[in-house]
Structure formats: C-alpha cells, structure tokens
Coordinates of C-alpha atoms in Angstrom, one line a residue:
X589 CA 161.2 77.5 100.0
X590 CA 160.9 73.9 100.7
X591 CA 161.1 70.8 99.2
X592 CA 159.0 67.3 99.2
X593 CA 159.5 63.9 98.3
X594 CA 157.0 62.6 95.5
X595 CA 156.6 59.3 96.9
X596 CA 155.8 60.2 100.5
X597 CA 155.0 63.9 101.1
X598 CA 157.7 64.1 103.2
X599 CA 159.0 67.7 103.7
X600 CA 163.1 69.1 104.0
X601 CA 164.6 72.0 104.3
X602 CA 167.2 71.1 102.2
X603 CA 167.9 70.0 98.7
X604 CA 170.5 67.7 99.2
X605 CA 168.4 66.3 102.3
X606 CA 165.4 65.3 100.0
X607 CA 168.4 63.7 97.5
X608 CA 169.6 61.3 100.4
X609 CA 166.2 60.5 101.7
X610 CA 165.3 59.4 97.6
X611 CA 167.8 56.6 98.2
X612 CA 165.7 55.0 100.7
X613 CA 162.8 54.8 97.6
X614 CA 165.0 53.8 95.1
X615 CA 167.7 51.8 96.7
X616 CA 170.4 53.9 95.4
X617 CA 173.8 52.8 96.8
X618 CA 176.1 55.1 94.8
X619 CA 179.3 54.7 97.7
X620 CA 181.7 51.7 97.7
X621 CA 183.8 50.3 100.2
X622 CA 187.2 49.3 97.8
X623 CA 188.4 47.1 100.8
X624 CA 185.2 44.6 100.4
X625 CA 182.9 45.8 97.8
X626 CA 180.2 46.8 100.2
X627 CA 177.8 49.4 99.3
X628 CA 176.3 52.0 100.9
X629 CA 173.5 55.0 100.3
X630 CA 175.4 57.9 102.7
X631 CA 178.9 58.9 102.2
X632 CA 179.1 58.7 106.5
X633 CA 177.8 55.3 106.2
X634 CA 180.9 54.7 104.1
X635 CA 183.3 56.4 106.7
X636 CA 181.7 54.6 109.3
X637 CA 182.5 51.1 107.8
X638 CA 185.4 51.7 106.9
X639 CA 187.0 52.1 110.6
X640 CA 186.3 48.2 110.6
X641 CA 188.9 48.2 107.8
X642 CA 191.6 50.6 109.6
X643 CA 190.3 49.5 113.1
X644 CA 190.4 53.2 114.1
X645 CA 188.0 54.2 117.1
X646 CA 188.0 57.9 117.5
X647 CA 185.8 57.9 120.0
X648 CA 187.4 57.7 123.1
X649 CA 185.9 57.0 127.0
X650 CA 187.0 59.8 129.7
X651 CA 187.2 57.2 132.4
X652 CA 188.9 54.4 131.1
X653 CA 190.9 53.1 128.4
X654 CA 187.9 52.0 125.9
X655 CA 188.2 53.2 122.9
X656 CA 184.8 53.0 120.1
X657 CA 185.1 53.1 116.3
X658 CA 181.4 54.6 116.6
X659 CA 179.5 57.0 118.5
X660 CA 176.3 54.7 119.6
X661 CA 178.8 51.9 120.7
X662 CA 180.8 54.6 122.9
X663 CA 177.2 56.1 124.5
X664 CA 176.7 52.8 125.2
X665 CA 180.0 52.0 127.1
X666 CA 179.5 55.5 129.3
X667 CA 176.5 53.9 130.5
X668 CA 178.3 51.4 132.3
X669 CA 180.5 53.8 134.3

C-alpha cells in the first residue's frame, strides 16, 4: 500500500515520507534552532545547522587533517586530493 500527495500526485512508500514532503506545500517549519531562532522543515536540517553552533565536523578526510561539519562540503574536499 502506497501513499500520494494531494497536491502533486507524487507517490512514497512511506507515511512519514509523504508527511515531510507536505512541508514543502505548506511551508511547515515545525523544528527550531534555540541558539538563533532559525527554523527548519527536517529534524536533520536542524542537526545539520546546528554544528555551526558547536562547530563540530564529524566528517573527517583520510588524507589530511580537514575536517567537514557536512557531508557535501567533505565530498567536495576528497576531490581535491
């Protein structure tokens, strides 16, 4: 059993995958940064930003000493190796 968004047709497996994309029509921002107020419409969104906050980067380059609070910025780096 699937389910489909109402405003676009647009099909998930998922319930909780049609709930997230709904945020995109509505503009639902239900998580909140309590460092700066900013809002966001995914939970990992939240997690993301927050690193900027607590200036943790878990995302660590093999061959050097970089170090990446997210994933596309350390992809990125690799590249240059």
């Amino acid at each position: 059993k699937g389910y489909q968004c109402e405003v676009c047709q647009r099909p998930f497996a998922r319930s909780d995958m049609l709930t997230r994309h709904m945020r995109l029509h509505t503009g639902l921002k239900p998580y909140t940064c309590r460092i700066c107020g900013q809002v966001f419409s995914r939970s990992d969104h939240l997690s993301t930003h927050q690193r900027t906050h607590t200036g943790e980067k878990p995302y660590r380059c093999p061959q050097c000493s970089y170090a990446a609070c997210r994933r596309d910025m350390i992809t990125r780096h690799l590249r240059t190796h």
